[in-house]
JSON list of C-alpha atoms in Angstrom, two decimals:
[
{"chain": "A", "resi": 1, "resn": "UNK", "atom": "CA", "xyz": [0.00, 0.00, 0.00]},
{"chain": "A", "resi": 2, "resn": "UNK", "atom": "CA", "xyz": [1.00, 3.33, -0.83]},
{"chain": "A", "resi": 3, "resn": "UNK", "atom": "CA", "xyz": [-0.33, 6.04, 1.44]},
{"chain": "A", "resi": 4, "resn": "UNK", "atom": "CA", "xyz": [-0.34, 9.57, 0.74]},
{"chain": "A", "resi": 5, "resn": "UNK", "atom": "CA", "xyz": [-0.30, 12.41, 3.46]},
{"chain": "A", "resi": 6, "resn": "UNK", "atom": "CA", "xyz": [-3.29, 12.68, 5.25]},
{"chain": "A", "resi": 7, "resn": "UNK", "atom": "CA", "xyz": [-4.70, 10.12, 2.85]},
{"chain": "A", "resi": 8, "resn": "UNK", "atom": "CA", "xyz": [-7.89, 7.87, 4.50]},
{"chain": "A", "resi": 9, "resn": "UNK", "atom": "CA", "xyz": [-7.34, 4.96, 1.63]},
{"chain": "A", "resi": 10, "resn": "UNK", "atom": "CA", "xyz": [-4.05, 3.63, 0.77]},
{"chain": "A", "resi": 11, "resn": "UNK", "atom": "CA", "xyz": [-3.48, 2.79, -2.90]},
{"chain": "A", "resi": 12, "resn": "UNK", "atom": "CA", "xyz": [-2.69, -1.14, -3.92]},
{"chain": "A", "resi": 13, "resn": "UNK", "atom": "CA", "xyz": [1.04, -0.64, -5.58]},
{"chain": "A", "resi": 14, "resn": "UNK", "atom": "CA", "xyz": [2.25, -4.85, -5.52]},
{"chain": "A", "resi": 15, "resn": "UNK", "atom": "CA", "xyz": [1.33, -6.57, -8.19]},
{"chain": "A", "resi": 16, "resn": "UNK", "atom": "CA", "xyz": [2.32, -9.98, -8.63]},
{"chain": "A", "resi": 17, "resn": "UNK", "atom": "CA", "xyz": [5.67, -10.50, -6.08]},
{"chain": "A", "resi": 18, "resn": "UNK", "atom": "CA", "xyz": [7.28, -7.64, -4.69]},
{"chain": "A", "resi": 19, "resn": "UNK", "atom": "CA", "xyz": [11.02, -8.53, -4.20]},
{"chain": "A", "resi": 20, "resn": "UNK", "atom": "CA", "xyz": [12.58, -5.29, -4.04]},
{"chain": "A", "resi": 21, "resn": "UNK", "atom": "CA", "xyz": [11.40, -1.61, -3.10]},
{"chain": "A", "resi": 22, "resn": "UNK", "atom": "CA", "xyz": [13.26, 1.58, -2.94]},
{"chain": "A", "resi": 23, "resn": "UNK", "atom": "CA", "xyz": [11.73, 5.62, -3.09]},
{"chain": "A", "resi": 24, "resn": "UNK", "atom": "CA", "xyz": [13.94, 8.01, -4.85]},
{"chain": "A", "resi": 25, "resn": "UNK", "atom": "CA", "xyz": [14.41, 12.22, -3.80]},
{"chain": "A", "resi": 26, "resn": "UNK", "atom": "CA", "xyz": [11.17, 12.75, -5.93]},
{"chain": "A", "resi": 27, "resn": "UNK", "atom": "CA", "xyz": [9.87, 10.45, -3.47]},
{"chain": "A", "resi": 28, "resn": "UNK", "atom": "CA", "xyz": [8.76, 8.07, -6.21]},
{"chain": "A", "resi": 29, "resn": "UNK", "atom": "CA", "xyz": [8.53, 4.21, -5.33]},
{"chain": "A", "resi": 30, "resn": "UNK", "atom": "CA", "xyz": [10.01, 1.70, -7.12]},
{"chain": "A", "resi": 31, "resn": "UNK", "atom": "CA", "xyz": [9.31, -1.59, -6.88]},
{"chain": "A", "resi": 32, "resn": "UNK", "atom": "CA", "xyz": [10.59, -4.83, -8.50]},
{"chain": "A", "resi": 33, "resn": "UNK", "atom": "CA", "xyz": [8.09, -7.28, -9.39]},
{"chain": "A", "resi": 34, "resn": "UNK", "atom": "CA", "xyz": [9.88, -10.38, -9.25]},
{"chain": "A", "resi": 35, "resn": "UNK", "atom": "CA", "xyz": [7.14, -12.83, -11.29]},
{"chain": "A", "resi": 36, "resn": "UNK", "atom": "CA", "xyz": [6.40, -10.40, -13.87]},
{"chain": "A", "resi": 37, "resn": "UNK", "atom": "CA", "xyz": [9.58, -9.55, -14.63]},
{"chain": "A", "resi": 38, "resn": "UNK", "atom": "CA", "xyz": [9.68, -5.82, -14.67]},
{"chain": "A", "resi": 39, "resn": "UNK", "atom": "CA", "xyz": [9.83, -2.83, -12.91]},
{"chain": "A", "resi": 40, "resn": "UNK", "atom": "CA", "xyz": [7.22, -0.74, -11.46]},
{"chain": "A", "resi": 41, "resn": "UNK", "atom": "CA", "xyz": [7.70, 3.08, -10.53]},
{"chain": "A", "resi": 42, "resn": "UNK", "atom": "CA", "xyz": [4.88, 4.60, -8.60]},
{"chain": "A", "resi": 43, "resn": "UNK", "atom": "CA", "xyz": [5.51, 8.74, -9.45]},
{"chain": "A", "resi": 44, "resn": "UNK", "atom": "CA", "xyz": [4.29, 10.78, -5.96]},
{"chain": "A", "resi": 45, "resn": "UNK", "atom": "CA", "xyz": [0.55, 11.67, -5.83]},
{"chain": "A", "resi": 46, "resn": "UNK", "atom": "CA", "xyz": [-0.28, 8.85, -8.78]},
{"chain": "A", "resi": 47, "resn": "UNK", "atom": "CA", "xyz": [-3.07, 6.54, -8.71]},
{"chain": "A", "resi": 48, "resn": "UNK", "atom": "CA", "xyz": [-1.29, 3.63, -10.66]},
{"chain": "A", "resi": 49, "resn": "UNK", "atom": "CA", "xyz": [2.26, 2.50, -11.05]},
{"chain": "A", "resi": 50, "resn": "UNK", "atom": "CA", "xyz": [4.12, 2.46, -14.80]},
{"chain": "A", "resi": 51, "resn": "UNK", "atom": "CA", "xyz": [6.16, -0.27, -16.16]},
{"chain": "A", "resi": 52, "resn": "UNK", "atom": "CA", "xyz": [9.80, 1.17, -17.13]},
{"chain": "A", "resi": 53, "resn": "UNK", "atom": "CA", "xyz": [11.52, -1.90, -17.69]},
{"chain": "A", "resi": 54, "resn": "UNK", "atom": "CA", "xyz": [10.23, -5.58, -19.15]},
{"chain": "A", "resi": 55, "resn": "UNK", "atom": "CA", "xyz": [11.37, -9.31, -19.89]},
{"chain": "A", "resi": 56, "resn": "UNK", "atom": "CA", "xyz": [9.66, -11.99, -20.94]},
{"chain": "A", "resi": 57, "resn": "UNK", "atom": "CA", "xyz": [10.48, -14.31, -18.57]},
{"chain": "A", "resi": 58, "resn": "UNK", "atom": "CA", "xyz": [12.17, -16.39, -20.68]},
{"chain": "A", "resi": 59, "resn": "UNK", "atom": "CA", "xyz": [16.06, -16.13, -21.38]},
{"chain": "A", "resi": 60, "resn": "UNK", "atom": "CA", "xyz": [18.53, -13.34, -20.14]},
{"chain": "A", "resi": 61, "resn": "UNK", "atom": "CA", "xyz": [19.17, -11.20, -23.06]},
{"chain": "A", "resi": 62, "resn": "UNK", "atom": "CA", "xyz": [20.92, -8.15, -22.22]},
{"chain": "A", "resi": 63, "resn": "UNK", "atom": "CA", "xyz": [17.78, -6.14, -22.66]},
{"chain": "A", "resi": 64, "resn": "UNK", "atom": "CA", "xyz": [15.45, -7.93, -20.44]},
{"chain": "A", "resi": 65, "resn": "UNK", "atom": "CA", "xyz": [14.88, -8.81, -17.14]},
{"chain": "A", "resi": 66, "resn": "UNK", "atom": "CA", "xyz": [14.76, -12.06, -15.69]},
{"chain": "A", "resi": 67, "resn": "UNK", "atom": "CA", "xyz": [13.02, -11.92, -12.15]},
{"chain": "A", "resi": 68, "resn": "UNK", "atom": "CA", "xyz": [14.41, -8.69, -10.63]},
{"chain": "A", "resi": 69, "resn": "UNK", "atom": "CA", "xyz": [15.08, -8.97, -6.99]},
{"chain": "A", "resi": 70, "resn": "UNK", "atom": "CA", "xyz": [16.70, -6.10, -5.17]},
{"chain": "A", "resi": 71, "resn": "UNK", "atom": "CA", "xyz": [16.86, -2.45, -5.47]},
{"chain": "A", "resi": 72, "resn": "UNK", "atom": "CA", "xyz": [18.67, 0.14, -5.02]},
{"chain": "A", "resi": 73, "resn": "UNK", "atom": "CA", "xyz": [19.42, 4.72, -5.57]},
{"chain": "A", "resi": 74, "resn": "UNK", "atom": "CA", "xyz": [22.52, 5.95, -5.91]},
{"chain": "A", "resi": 75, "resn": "UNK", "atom": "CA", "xyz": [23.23, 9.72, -5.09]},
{"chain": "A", "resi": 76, "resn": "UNK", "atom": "CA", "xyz": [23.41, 10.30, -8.98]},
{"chain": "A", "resi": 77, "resn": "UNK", "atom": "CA", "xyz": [19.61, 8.68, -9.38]},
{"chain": "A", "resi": 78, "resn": "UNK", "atom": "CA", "xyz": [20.63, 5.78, -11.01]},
{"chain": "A", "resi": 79, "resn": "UNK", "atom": "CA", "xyz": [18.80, 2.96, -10.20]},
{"chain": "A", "resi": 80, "resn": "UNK", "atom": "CA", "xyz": [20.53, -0.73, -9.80]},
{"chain": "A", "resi": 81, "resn": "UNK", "atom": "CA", "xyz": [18.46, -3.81, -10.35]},
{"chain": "A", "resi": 82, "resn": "UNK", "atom": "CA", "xyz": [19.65, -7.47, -9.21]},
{"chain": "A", "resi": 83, "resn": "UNK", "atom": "CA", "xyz": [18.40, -9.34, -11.56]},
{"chain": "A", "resi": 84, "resn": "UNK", "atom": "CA", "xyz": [18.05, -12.65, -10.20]},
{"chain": "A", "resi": 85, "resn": "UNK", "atom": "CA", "xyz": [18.50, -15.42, -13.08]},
{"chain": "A", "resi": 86, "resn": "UNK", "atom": "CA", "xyz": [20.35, -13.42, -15.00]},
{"chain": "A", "resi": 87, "resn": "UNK", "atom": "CA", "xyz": [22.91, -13.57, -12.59]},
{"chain": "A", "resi": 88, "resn": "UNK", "atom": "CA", "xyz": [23.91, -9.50, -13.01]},
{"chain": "A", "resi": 89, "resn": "UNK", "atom": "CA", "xyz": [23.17, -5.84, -11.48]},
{"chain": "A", "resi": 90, "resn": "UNK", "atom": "CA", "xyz": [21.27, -3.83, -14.46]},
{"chain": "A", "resi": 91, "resn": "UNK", "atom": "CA", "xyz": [21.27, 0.42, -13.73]},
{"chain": "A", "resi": 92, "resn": "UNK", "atom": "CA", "xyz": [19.06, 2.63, -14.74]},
{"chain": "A", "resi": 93, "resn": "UNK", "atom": "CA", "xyz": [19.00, 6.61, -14.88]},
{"chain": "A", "resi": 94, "resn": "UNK", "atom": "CA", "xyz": [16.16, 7.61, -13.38]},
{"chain": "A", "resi": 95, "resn": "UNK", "atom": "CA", "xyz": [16.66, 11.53, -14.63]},
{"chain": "A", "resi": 96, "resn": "UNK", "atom": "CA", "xyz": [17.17, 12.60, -17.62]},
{"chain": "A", "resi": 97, "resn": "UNK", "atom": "CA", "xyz": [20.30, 15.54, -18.19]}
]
């Protein structure tokens, strides 16, 4: 559940299996969804979370995930993924220069 200040209802932000969650300086939550194989940010104030990275589920190509575990921010707002079969730690920029 994501609850906002003052809120009364929480929203529903897990989907399938959570395995990772981290909030950014925005204070935007990302989460890992480990059996869908992607990642899930949650911007502050919205409703509904948006997929910003994919796999099928399948193999470990370079540009997919295969069930993302942990999470983590750097000071830069990169964001590192473990992901889990594909034995690796993806990053992402979460800000564009």
């Amino acid at each position: 559940m994501k609850w906002t200040k003052n809120a009364s209802e929480g929203i529903v932000v897990a989907t399938g299996f959570p395995r990772g969650l981290c909030v950014d300086s925005s204070e935007n939550i990302y989460m890992a969804d480990y059996g869908n194989h992607q990642l899930v940010c949650w911007p502050k104030e919205a409703k509904e979370g948006v997929v910003f990275a994919t796999g099928d589920g399948e193999k470990d190509d370079i540009n997919q995930l295969y069930y993302p575990w942990g999470l983590s921010i750097d000071q830069h707002d990169y964001l590192y993924v473990a992901d889990h079969s594909s034995h690796r730690i993806q990053r992402f920029p979460l800000k564009k220069d």
